CSV table of C-alpha atoms and ligand atoms in Angstrom, one decimal:
chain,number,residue,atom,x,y,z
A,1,UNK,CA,-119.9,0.7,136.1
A,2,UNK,CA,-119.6,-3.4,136.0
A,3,UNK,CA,-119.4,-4.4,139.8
A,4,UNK,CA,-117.7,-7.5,137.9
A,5,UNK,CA,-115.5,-5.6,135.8
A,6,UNK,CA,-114.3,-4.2,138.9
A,7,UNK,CA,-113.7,-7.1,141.2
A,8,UNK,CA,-111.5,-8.3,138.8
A,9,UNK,CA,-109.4,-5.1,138.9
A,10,UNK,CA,-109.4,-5.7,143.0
A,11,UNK,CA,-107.4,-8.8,141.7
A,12,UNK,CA,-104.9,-7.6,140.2
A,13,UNK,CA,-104.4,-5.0,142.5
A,14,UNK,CA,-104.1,-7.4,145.3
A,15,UNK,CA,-100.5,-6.7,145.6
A,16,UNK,CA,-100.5,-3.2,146.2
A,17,UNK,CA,-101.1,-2.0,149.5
A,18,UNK,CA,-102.2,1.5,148.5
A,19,UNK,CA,-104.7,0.6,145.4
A,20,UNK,CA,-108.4,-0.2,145.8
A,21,UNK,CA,-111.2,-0.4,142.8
A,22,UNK,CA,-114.6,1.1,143.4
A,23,UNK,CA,-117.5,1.5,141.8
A,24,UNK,CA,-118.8,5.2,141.0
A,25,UNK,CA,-121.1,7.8,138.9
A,26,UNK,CA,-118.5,9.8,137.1
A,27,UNK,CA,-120.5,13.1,138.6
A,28,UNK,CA,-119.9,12.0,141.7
A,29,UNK,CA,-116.8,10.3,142.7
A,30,UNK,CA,-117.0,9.0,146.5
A,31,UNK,CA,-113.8,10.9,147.6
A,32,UNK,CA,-113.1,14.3,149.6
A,33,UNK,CA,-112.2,17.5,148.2
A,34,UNK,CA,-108.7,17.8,147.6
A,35,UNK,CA,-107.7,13.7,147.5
A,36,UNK,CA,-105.3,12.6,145.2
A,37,UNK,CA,-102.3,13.8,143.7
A,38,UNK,CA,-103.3,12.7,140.2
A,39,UNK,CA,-106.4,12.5,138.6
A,40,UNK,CA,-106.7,9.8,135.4
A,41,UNK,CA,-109.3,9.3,133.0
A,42,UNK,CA,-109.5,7.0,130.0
A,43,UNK,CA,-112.0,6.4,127.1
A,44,UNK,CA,-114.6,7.6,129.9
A,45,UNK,CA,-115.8,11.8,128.6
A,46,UNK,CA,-117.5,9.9,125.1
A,47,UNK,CA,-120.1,8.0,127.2
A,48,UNK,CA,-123.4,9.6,127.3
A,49,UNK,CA,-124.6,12.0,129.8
A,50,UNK,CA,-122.4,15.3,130.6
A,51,UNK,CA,-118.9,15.9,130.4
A,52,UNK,CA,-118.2,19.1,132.2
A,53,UNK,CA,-119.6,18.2,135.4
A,54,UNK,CA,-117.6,15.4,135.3
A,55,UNK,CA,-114.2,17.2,134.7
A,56,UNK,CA,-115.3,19.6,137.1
A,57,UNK,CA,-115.9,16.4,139.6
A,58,UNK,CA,-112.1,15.1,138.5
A,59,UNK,CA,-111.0,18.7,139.0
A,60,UNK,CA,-112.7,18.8,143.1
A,61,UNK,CA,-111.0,15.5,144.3
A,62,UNK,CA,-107.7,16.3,142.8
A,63,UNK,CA,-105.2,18.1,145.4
A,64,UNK,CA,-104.2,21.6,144.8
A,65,UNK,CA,-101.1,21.3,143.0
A,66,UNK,CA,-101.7,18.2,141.9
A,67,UNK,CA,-102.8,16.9,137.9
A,68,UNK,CA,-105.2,15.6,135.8
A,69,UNK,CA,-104.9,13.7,132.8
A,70,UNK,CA,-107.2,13.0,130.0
A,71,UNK,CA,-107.5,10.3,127.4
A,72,UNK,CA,-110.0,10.1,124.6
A,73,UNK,CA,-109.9,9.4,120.8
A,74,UNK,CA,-111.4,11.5,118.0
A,75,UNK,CA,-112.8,10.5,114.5
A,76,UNK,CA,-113.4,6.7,115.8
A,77,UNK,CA,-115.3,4.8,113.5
A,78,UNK,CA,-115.2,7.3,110.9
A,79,UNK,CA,-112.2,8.3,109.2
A,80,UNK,CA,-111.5,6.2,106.4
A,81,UNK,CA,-110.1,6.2,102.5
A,82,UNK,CA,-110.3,6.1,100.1
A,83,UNK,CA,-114.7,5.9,101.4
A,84,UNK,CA,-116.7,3.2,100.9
A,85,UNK,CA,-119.8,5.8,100.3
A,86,UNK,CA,-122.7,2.8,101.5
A,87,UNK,CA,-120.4,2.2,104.7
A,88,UNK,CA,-120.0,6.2,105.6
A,89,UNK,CA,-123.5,6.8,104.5
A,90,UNK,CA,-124.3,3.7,107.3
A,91,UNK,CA,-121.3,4.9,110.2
A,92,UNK,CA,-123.7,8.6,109.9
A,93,UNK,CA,-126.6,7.2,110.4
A,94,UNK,CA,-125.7,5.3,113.7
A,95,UNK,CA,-123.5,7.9,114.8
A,96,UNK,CA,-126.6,10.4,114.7
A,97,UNK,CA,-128.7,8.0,116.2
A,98,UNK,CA,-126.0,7.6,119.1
A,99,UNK,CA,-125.8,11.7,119.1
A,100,UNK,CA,-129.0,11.4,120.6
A,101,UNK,CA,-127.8,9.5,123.7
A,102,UNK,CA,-124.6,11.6,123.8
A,103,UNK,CA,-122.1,9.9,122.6
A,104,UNK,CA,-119.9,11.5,121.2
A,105,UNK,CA,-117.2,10.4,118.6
A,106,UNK,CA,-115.3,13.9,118.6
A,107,UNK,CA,-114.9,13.9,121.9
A,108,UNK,CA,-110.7,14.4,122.0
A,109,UNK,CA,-111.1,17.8,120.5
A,110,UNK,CA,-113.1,19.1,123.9
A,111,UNK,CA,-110.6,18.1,126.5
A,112,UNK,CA,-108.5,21.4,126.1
A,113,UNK,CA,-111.6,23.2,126.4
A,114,UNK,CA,-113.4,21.1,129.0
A,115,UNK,CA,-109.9,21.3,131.5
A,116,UNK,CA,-110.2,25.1,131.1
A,117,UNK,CA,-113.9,25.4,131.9
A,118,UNK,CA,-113.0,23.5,135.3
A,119,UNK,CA,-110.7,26.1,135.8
A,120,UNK,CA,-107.9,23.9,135.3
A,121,UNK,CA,-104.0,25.8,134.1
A,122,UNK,CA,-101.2,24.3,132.3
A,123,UNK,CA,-103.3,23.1,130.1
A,124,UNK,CA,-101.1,20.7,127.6
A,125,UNK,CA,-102.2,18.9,124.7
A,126,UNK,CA,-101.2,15.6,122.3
A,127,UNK,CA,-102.2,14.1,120.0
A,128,UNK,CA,-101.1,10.3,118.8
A,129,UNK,CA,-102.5,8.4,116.0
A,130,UNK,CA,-104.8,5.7,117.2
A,131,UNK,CA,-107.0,2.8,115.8
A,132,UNK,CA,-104.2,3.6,112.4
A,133,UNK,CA,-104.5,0.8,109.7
A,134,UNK,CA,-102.8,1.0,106.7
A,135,UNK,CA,-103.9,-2.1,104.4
A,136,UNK,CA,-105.1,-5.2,106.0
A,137,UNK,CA,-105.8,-5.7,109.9
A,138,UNK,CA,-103.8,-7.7,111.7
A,139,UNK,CA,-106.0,-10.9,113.1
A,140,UNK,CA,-105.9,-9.8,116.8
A,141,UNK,CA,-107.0,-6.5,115.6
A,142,UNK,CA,-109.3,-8.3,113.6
A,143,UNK,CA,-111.0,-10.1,117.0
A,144,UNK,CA,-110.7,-6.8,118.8
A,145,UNK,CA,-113.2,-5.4,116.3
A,146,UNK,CA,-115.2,-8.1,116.2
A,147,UNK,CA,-116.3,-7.8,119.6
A,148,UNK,CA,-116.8,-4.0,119.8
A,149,UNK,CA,-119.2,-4.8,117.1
A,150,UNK,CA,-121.1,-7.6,118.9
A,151,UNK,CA,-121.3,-5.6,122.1
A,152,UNK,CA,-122.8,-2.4,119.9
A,153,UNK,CA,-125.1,-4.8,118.1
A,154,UNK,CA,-128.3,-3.4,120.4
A,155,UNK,CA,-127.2,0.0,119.3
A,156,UNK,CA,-126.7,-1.0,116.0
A,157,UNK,CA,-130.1,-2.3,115.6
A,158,UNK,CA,-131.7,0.3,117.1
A,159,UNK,CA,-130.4,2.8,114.6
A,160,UNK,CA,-130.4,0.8,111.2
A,161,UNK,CA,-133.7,-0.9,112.1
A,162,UNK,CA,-133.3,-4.7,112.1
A,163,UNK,CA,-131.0,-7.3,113.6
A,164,UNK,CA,-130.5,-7.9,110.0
A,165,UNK,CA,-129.1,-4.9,108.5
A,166,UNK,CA,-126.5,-4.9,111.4
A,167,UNK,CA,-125.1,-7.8,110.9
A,168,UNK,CA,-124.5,-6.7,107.4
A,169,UNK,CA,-123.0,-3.4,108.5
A,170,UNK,CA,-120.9,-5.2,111.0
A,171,UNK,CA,-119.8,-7.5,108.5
A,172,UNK,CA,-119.1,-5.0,106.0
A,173,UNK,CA,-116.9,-2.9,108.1
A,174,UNK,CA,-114.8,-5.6,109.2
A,175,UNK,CA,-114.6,-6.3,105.6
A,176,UNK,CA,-113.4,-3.1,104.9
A,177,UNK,CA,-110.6,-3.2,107.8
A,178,UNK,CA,-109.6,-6.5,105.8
A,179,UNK,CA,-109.0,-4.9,102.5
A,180,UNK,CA,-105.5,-4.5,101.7
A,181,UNK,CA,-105.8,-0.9,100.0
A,182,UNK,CA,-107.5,0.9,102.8
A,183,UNK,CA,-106.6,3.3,105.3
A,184,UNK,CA,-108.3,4.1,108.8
A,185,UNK,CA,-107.3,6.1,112.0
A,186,UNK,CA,-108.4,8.0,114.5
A,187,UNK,CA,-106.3,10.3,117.0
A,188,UNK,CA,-105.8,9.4,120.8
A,189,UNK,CA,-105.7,12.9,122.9
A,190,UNK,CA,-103.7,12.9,125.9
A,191,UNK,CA,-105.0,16.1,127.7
A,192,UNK,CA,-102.5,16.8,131.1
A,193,UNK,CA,-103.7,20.0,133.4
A,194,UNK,CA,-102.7,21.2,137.2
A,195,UNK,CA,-105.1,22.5,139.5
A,196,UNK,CA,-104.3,25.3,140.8
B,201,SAM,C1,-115.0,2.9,126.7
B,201,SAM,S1,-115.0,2.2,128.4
B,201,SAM,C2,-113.4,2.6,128.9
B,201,SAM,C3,-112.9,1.7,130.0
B,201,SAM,C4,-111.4,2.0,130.5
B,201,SAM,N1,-111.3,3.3,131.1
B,201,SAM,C5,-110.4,1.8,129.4
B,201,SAM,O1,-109.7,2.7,129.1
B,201,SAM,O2,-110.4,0.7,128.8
B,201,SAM,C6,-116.0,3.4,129.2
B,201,SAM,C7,-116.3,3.0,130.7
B,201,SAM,O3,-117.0,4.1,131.3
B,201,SAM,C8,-118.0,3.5,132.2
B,201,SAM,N2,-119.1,4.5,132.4
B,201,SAM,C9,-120.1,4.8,131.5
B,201,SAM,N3,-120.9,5.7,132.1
B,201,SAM,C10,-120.3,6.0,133.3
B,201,SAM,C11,-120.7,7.0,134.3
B,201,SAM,N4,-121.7,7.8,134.2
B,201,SAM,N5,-119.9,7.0,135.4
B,201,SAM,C12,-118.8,6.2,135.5
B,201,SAM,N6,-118.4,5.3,134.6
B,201,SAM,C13,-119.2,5.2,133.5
B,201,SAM,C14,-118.4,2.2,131.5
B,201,SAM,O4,-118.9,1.3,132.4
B,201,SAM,C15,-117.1,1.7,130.9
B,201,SAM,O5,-116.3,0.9,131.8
């Protein structure tokens, strides 16, 4: 959605004749019926605002006989041990607070069942451990983490209440990814269908 974000790609694409970046609603991708030979989306079906359309919009461009494929992670931000009970209790809190704009955290799960609404066949699923750290985060990791947090930090203020009380969640959870006896994952679904 970041014009900027997207110029940069046109960059780096440069060299290939038959690659161009645009910017677009996921609902309604500016391409004909029956376009491309493979569809791709990652980390895109947990944003807010509806995902079926927006398979079924993936499903329209794609030729017949061509694929889709589907990326998105389940359980991120959430699945952790052994729990810190203050730290889960917190995660809830924001993540029902971000229900409300539709994000969605378990979004993985739904790929199967979003390919078959859009009428999609072959419908093949895996599943790949993601975001997995046992014991202490490495420091790039570390960074990584860091600025999810900072760019969430609206969000997280909106649902905890004060700039204050996110800085301490922030802090705590980065804490926690520092501490050598913990565990944390989530699972990276990699959803591949044909159109038919
Ligand atoms: C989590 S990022 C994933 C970015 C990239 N696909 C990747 O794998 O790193 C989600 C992306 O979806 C874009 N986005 C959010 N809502 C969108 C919408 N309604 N239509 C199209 N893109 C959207 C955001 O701008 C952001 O770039």
């Amino acid at each position: 959605m970041s014009p900027a974000r997207v110029r940069g790609a046109e960059d780096r694409l440069r060299d290939l004749p038959n690659a161009r970046a645009c910017v677009a609603m996921r609902c309604r991708l500016p391409f004909e019926a029956d376009s491309f030979d493979l569809v791709f989306s990652r980390f895109l079906m947990g944003v807010p605002s509806r995902k079926a359309p927006c398979v079924q919009e993936m499903a329209r461009v794609c030729k017949r006989g061509g694929k889709l494929l589907l990326q998105d992670l389940d359980g991120q931000l959430v699945w952790h041990y052994p729990e810190d009970a203050d730290l889960q209790n917190t995660t809830e809190r924001i993540l029902s607070r971000l229900a409300g704009t539709g994000f969605d955290p378990f979004v993985g799960r739904k790929l199967f069942s979003l390919c078959l609404g859009a009428r999609l066949t072959n419908v093949n699923v895996q599943l790949d451990p993601y975001h997995l750290y046992a014991g202490c985060i490495s420091e790039k990791e570390f960074s990584q983490w860091q600025s999810k947090l900072d760019i969430a930090l609206p969000q997280l203020v909106a649902a905890l209440g004060s700039e204050e009380a996110a800085q301490e969640y922030s802090e705590r959870f980065l804490q926690y990814l520092r501490r050598p006896e913990t565990l944390t994952y989530s699972c990276l679904f990699t959803v591949t269908a044909s159109k038919p």
